[in-house]
PDB file of C-alpha atoms in Angstrom:
ATOM      1  CA  UNK A  22     -18.922 -51.950  23.638  1.00  0.00           C
ATOM      2  CA  UNK A  23     -21.136 -52.638  20.515  1.00  0.00           C
ATOM      3  CA  UNK A  24     -20.637 -55.316  17.756  1.00  0.00           C
ATOM      4  CA  UNK A  25     -18.533 -53.278  15.597  1.00  0.00           C
ATOM      5  CA  UNK A  26     -16.228 -52.076  18.398  1.00  0.00           C
ATOM      6  CA  UNK A  27     -15.879 -55.700  19.302  1.00  0.00           C
ATOM      7  CA  UNK A  28     -15.115 -56.599  15.570  1.00  0.00           C
ATOM      8  CA  UNK A  29     -12.485 -54.033  15.754  1.00  0.00           C
ATOM      9  CA  UNK A  30     -10.933 -55.543  18.607  1.00  0.00           C
ATOM     10  CA  UNK A  31     -11.134 -59.103  17.321  1.00  0.00           C
ATOM     11  CA  UNK A  32      -9.007 -57.766  14.206  1.00  0.00           C
ATOM     12  CA  UNK A  33      -6.577 -56.124  16.421  1.00  0.00           C
ATOM     13  CA  UNK A  34      -6.169 -59.299  18.403  1.00  0.00           C
ATOM     14  CA  UNK A  35      -5.630 -61.103  15.090  1.00  0.00           C
ATOM     15  CA  UNK A  36      -3.246 -58.603  13.556  1.00  0.00           C
ATOM     16  CA  UNK A  37      -1.254 -58.641  16.903  1.00  0.00           C
ATOM     17  CA  UNK A  38      -0.910 -62.592  16.592  1.00  0.00           C
ATOM     18  CA  UNK A  39       0.037 -62.590  13.025  1.00  0.00           C
ATOM     19  CA  UNK A  40       2.800 -59.934  13.862  1.00  0.00           C
ATOM     20  CA  UNK A  41       4.404 -62.638  16.359  1.00  0.00           C
ATOM     21  CA  UNK A  42       4.838 -65.264  13.336  1.00  0.00           C
ATOM     22  CA  UNK A  43       8.344 -65.139  11.846  1.00  0.00           C
ATOM     23  CA  UNK A  44       9.063 -65.554   9.195  1.00  0.00           C
ATOM     24  CA  UNK A  45       5.635 -64.189   8.208  1.00  0.00           C
ATOM     25  CA  UNK A  46       2.913 -66.184   6.970  1.00  0.00           C
ATOM     26  CA  UNK A  47       0.260 -64.828   4.148  1.00  0.00           C
ATOM     27  CA  UNK A  48      -3.421 -64.975   5.063  1.00  0.00           C
ATOM     28  CA  UNK A  49      -6.843 -64.054   3.644  1.00  0.00           C
ATOM     29  CA  UNK A  50     -10.148 -63.156   5.453  1.00  0.00           C
ATOM     30  CA  UNK A  51     -12.614 -65.521   6.056  1.00  0.00           C
ATOM     31  CA  UNK A  52     -16.101 -64.685   6.356  1.00  0.00           C
ATOM     32  CA  UNK A  53     -17.602 -62.460   9.199  1.00  0.00           C
ATOM     33  CA  UNK A  54     -20.527 -63.877  10.890  1.00  0.00           C
ATOM     34  CA  UNK A  55     -22.918 -62.076  13.370  1.00  0.00           C
ATOM     35  CA  UNK A  56     -25.114 -63.362  15.938  1.00  0.00           C
ATOM     36  CA  UNK A  57     -27.888 -61.457  17.819  1.00  0.00           C
ATOM     37  CA  UNK A  58     -25.062 -60.033  20.003  1.00  0.00           C
ATOM     38  CA  UNK A  59     -21.985 -61.247  18.811  1.00  0.00           C
ATOM     39  CA  UNK A  60     -19.432 -61.319  15.991  1.00  0.00           C
ATOM     40  CA  UNK A  61     -17.054 -63.752  14.421  1.00  0.00           C
ATOM     41  CA  UNK A  62     -13.831 -62.566  12.465  1.00  0.00           C
ATOM     42  CA  UNK A  63     -12.033 -65.521  10.675  1.00  0.00           C
ATOM     43  CA  UNK A  64      -8.736 -65.599   8.681  1.00  0.00           C
ATOM     44  CA  UNK A  65      -7.235 -68.455   6.658  1.00  0.00           C
ATOM     45  CA  UNK A  66      -3.604 -68.918   6.406  1.00  0.00           C
ATOM     46  CA  UNK A  67      -2.653 -69.280   2.603  1.00  0.00           C
ATOM     47  CA  UNK A  68       1.045 -70.265   3.255  1.00  0.00           C
ATOM     48  CA  UNK A  69       1.626 -73.892   3.102  1.00  0.00           C
ATOM     49  CA  UNK A  70       2.553 -75.197   6.620  1.00  0.00           C
ATOM     50  CA  UNK A  71       4.001 -78.574   6.165  1.00  0.00           C
ATOM     51  CA  UNK A  72       3.317 -81.199   8.770  1.00  0.00           C
ATOM     52  CA  UNK A  73       7.293 -81.041   9.798  1.00  0.00           C
ATOM     53  CA  UNK A  74       6.626 -77.391  10.540  1.00  0.00           C
ATOM     54  CA  UNK A  75       3.052 -77.526  12.085  1.00  0.00           C
ATOM     55  CA  UNK A  76       4.511 -77.973  15.646  1.00  0.00           C
ATOM     56  CA  UNK A  77       6.623 -74.996  15.209  1.00  0.00           C
ATOM     57  CA  UNK A  78       3.596 -72.969  14.029  1.00  0.00           C
ATOM     58  CA  UNK A  79       1.275 -74.162  16.956  1.00  0.00           C
ATOM     59  CA  UNK A  80       4.094 -73.233  19.474  1.00  0.00           C
ATOM     60  CA  UNK A  81       4.575 -69.649  18.077  1.00  0.00           C
ATOM     61  CA  UNK A  82       0.776 -69.161  18.339  1.00  0.00           C
ATOM     62  CA  UNK A  83       0.525 -70.904  21.837  1.00  0.00           C
ATOM     63  CA  UNK A  84       3.410 -68.503  23.119  1.00  0.00           C
ATOM     64  CA  UNK A  85       1.868 -65.479  21.793  1.00  0.00           C
ATOM     65  CA  UNK A  86      -1.620 -66.071  23.361  1.00  0.00           C
ATOM     66  CA  UNK A  87      -0.300 -66.788  26.647  1.00  0.00           C
ATOM     67  CA  UNK A  88       2.037 -63.823  26.535  1.00  0.00           C
ATOM     68  CA  UNK A  89      -1.175 -61.870  25.924  1.00  0.00           C
ATOM     69  CA  UNK A  90      -2.819 -63.272  29.065  1.00  0.00           C
ATOM     70  CA  UNK A  91      -5.099 -65.573  27.194  1.00  0.00           C
ATOM     71  CA  UNK A  92      -6.443 -68.485  29.102  1.00  0.00           C
ATOM     72  CA  UNK A  93      -5.804 -71.982  27.496  1.00  0.00           C
ATOM     73  CA  UNK A  94      -9.352 -73.680  27.336  1.00  0.00           C
ATOM     74  CA  UNK A  95      -8.391 -76.784  25.201  1.00  0.00           C
ATOM     75  CA  UNK A  96      -5.499 -77.969  23.071  1.00  0.00           C
ATOM     76  CA  UNK A  97      -5.999 -80.728  20.790  1.00  0.00           C
ATOM     77  CA  UNK A  98      -2.628 -82.651  20.027  1.00  0.00           C
ATOM     78  CA  UNK A  99      -4.099 -84.739  17.060  1.00  0.00           C
ATOM     79  CA  UNK A 100      -1.082 -84.643  14.625  1.00  0.00           C
ATOM     80  CA  UNK A 101      -3.515 -84.198  11.456  1.00  0.00           C
ATOM     81  CA  UNK A 102      -5.966 -81.901  12.937  1.00  0.00           C
ATOM     82  CA  UNK A 103      -4.391 -80.192  15.921  1.00  0.00           C
ATOM     83  CA  UNK A 104      -6.330 -77.213  17.510  1.00  0.00           C
ATOM     84  CA  UNK A 105      -5.829 -74.596  20.113  1.00  0.00           C
ATOM     85  CA  UNK A 106      -8.713 -72.740  21.922  1.00  0.00           C
ATOM     86  CA  UNK A 107      -8.114 -69.957  24.306  1.00  0.00           C
ATOM     87  CA  UNK A 108     -10.099 -67.086  25.898  1.00  0.00           C
ATOM     88  CA  UNK A 109      -9.280 -63.431  27.043  1.00  0.00           C
ATOM     89  CA  UNK A 110     -10.125 -62.099  30.308  1.00  0.00           C
ATOM     90  CA  UNK A 111     -13.100 -60.283  28.771  1.00  0.00           C
ATOM     91  CA  UNK A 112     -14.626 -63.216  26.913  1.00  0.00           C
ATOM     92  CA  UNK A 113     -13.435 -63.106  23.679  1.00  0.00           C
ATOM     93  CA  UNK A 114     -12.569 -66.622  22.610  1.00  0.00           C
ATOM     94  CA  UNK A 115      -9.791 -67.288  20.020  1.00  0.00           C
ATOM     95  CA  UNK A 116      -9.147 -70.474  18.002  1.00  0.00           C
ATOM     96  CA  UNK A 117      -6.469 -71.950  15.853  1.00  0.00           C
ATOM     97  CA  UNK A 118      -7.775 -75.039  13.820  1.00  0.00           C
ATOM     98  CA  UNK A 119      -5.814 -77.056  11.290  1.00  0.00           C
ATOM     99  CA  UNK A 120      -8.209 -78.295   8.650  1.00  0.00           C
ATOM    100  CA  UNK A 121      -7.853 -80.098   5.523  1.00  0.00           C
ATOM    101  CA  UNK A 122      -4.536 -80.292   3.863  1.00  0.00           C
ATOM    102  CA  UNK A 123      -2.943 -78.594   6.923  1.00  0.00           C
ATOM    103  CA  UNK A 124      -4.794 -75.125   6.279  1.00  0.00           C
ATOM    104  CA  UNK A 125      -4.689 -73.180   9.335  1.00  0.00           C
ATOM    105  CA  UNK A 126      -7.640 -71.296  10.403  1.00  0.00           C
ATOM    106  CA  UNK A 127      -8.020 -68.476  13.031  1.00  0.00           C
ATOM    107  CA  UNK A 128     -11.279 -67.237  14.425  1.00  0.00           C
ATOM    108  CA  UNK A 129     -11.984 -64.775  17.256  1.00  0.00           C
ATOM    109  CA  UNK A 130     -15.419 -65.013  18.783  1.00  0.00           C
ATOM    110  CA  UNK A 131     -16.622 -61.829  20.597  1.00  0.00           C
ATOM    111  CA  UNK A 132     -18.786 -61.981  23.669  1.00  0.00           C
ATOM    112  CA  UNK A 133     -22.394 -60.665  23.813  1.00  0.00           C
ATOM    113  CA  UNK A 134     -22.151 -56.969  23.351  1.00  0.00           C
ATOM    114  CA  UNK A 135     -24.590 -54.320  22.367  1.00  0.00           C
ATOM    115  CA  UNK A 136     -26.356 -54.660  19.023  1.00  0.00           C
ATOM    116  CA  UNK A 137     -24.799 -52.653  15.818  1.00  0.00           C
ATOM    117  CA  UNK A 138     -24.047 -52.941  12.150  1.00  0.00           C
ATOM    118  CA  UNK A 139     -20.681 -54.447  11.628  1.00  0.00           C
ATOM    119  CA  UNK A 140     -18.241 -53.574   8.644  1.00  0.00           C
ATOM    120  CA  UNK A 141     -16.073 -55.757   7.028  1.00  0.00           C
ATOM    121  CA  UNK A 142     -12.602 -55.631   8.447  1.00  0.00           C
ATOM    122  CA  UNK A 143     -10.406 -52.880   7.288  1.00  0.00           C
ATOM    123  CA  UNK A 144      -6.911 -54.773   7.919  1.00  0.00           C
ATOM    124  CA  UNK A 145      -5.369 -55.494   4.530  1.00  0.00           C
ATOM    125  CA  UNK A 146      -5.219 -59.307   3.754  1.00  0.00           C
ATOM    126  CA  UNK A 147      -1.522 -60.477   2.930  1.00  0.00           C
ATOM    127  CA  UNK A 148      -2.654 -63.109   0.586  1.00  0.00           C
ATOM    128  CA  UNK A 149      -5.437 -62.545  -2.374  1.00  0.00           C
ATOM    129  CA  UNK A 150      -8.854 -62.150  -1.005  1.00  0.00           C
ATOM    130  CA  UNK A 151     -10.766 -64.662  -3.436  1.00  0.00           C
ATOM    131  CA  UNK A 152     -13.731 -62.406  -3.322  1.00  0.00           C
ATOM    132  CA  UNK A 153     -16.734 -63.642  -5.401  1.00  0.00           C
ATOM    133  CA  UNK A 154     -15.499 -67.298  -4.956  1.00  0.00           C
ATOM    134  CA  UNK A 155     -17.651 -69.746  -2.837  1.00  0.00           C
ATOM    135  CA  UNK A 156     -14.815 -71.197  -0.879  1.00  0.00           C
ATOM    136  CA  UNK A 157     -11.278 -70.146   0.286  1.00  0.00           C
ATOM    137  CA  UNK A 158      -8.764 -72.329  -1.677  1.00  0.00           C
ATOM    138  CA  UNK A 159      -6.346 -74.711  -0.086  1.00  0.00           C
ATOM    139  CA  UNK A 160      -2.932 -73.068   0.871  1.00  0.00           C
ATOM    140  CA  UNK A 161      -1.040 -72.311  -2.113  1.00  0.00           C
ATOM    141  CA  UNK A 162       1.861 -70.097  -1.179  1.00  0.00           C
ATOM    142  CA  UNK A 163       5.322 -71.623  -0.324  1.00  0.00           C
ATOM    143  CA  UNK A 164       7.501 -70.242   2.170  1.00  0.00           C
ATOM    144  CA  UNK A 165      11.214 -71.469   2.359  1.00  0.00           C
ATOM    145  CA  UNK A 166      10.596 -72.069   6.121  1.00  0.00           C
ATOM    146  CA  UNK A 167       6.957 -72.893   6.845  1.00  0.00           C
ATOM    147  CA  UNK A 168       6.910 -75.077   3.890  1.00  0.00           C
ATOM    148  CA  UNK A 169       9.946 -77.013   4.212  1.00  0.00           C
ATOM    149  CA  UNK A 170       9.503 -80.890   3.660  1.00  0.00           C
ATOM    150  CA  UNK A 171       6.162 -80.217   1.925  1.00  0.00           C
ATOM    151  CA  UNK A 172       5.897 -81.668  -1.455  1.00  0.00           C
TER     152      UNK A 172
END
């Protein structure tokens, strides 16, 4: 497997995870980074996930990853900045991290693979892409379910 194939697999893993979230959340691509033999794909959730719904959201992701056969490596149950870290049988690392103002970030880190060029993801984001901006803004899309209880 080369870096592009690994990046494509990472995109598929993220797509499959987002397909498990109901009602759906809107997301945008984060930066793709490459190392000497690995790739990291990132996505940021732009839907406001209220503190009251955060546990539901983490539960959906935890169940989806376990159902996919991922091994849970670490779960941080901090109420403000929870996180889930898991790994596939073939060494792909997956993580969910809740950051500032409750914004949810996903990453997939590939194992070391054959060096190659890596194109940007072809998966269509479901929120604006914020191209040209230095940083992705905080979540700004309301959901009747996921944002319930948020001001």
